[in-house]
Amino acid sequence: MTTSTARREAGEGSAQEGVASTWAREDLSALSARGLRRHLEPLDSPQGPVVRVGGETLVNFSSNDYLGLAASPSVRAAAAAALERYGMGTGASRLVVGDTSAHHRLEARLAAFERAEAVLLFNSGYAANTGILPALVGPGDAVFSDALNHASLVDGCRLSRARVVVYPHADVEALSRALADTPARRKLVVTDTVFSMDGDVAPLRDIVEACEAHGAALMVDEAHATGVLGARGAGLCEELSLEARVDLRMGTLSKALGGMGAYVATSRAVADLLVSRARPFVFSTALPAALCAAAEAAVDVVEGDPALRERLWRNIRRFAAGLRALGLQAEARSAVFPIVLGEPERALAAASRLREAGVLVKAIRPPTVPEGTSRLRFCLSAAHTLGHVDLALDALRRVGVHHG
């Protein structure tokens, strides 16, 4: 008689209290002991610079809503109008009957925004990165990945079944050596442009030159650069005038654009290949048309209202200067500011003390960041007032937060 059969005959537990539940309890206990167990905490308000959570009103420094568009009236109105026209669900993948004119309008608008030949939508940045890489490279090929790339790029590399060469963070000399020393049918370099947990910016011009010197393709993840960098907000590639020299640029609709979904800006040939081969695109129900319409409206705001980016960068500069005045390392490179504290318990305790001071900033712990680098991750928004920024700085000073 098996253990599970014996339990059922003894009347112990239910279908949810079987073998997997035993495994789960063991693993949850281990996570708790290391300060790594996660918990959900729902908001009772729209996303914004000030939120209601757990019965408290807090100034929010944990959101990727960099331009404050998640609750924008114009974006919400566009979504509502599309909801009336198309309904909620799309019912199928785009290759079946889930395709709508709203999807094509958004792709055309994003292609113009990115100055790209073509754009293809995905349901999330994670879906994009885990779909694009296996569609382009496989066994016999090599993919070269920055050591601090986002988990979605890491998993996309693994799923590709290509040889994965991880080069030290932002080390272009090491990348160049690896490109020269690694035999492969195809070589693809992948990197974030703004690294989501550190806020630093990739040495993109040097990476482009290394790829060109070694005949490698280049894919960049602009998730935390779109809407933040560039004269029109199109990201680091635009800021450095490198759009035409980067093969694929992945951007999300869920951060500065305030919605949900992702896209890749690339050539028509690559986009057409992804339509046939990128599994998350082929096998996922399409994004709701209302989300597409909202994103189209958000792109119009990003490109048409540069004052939003000016307010964001005013806040970034003020926060960076304030951190330096507190003796903390800080550079105004992006909207992301890490304060590395070391062990999970220190980060959790600091986040709790800041919350008592009215500031919501979540502790970031492994595996999101490497062991020994648990941190507070502050994200600035154009929707923050200078008063919000100063509140955060004063709270940091009062609770005595400093680098580990």
Tab-separated table of N, CA and C in Angstrom, residues 114 130 230 282 328 386:
chain	number	residue	atom	x	y	z
A	114	GLU	N	9.832	53.185	-32.477
A	114	GLU	CA	11.151	52.568	-32.380
A	114	GLU	C	12.004	52.766	-33.632
A	130	THR	N	11.676	34.515	-23.504
A	130	THR	CA	11.750	33.060	-23.554
A	130	THR	C	11.267	32.506	-24.887
A	230	GLY	N	16.429	58.460	-23.921
A	230	GLY	CA	16.226	58.864	-25.308
A	230	GLY	C	15.411	60.138	-25.414
A	282	VAL	N	2.921	31.754	-30.575
A	282	VAL	CA	2.090	30.792	-31.302
A	282	VAL	C	1.023	30.181	-30.403
A	328	LEU	N	25.621	57.579	0.735
A	328	LEU	CA	25.326	56.393	-0.058
A	328	LEU	C	25.795	56.584	-1.489
A	386	LEU	N	8.345	66.492	-5.558
A	386	LEU	CA	9.593	66.688	-4.830
A	386	LEU	C	9.407	66.391	-3.345
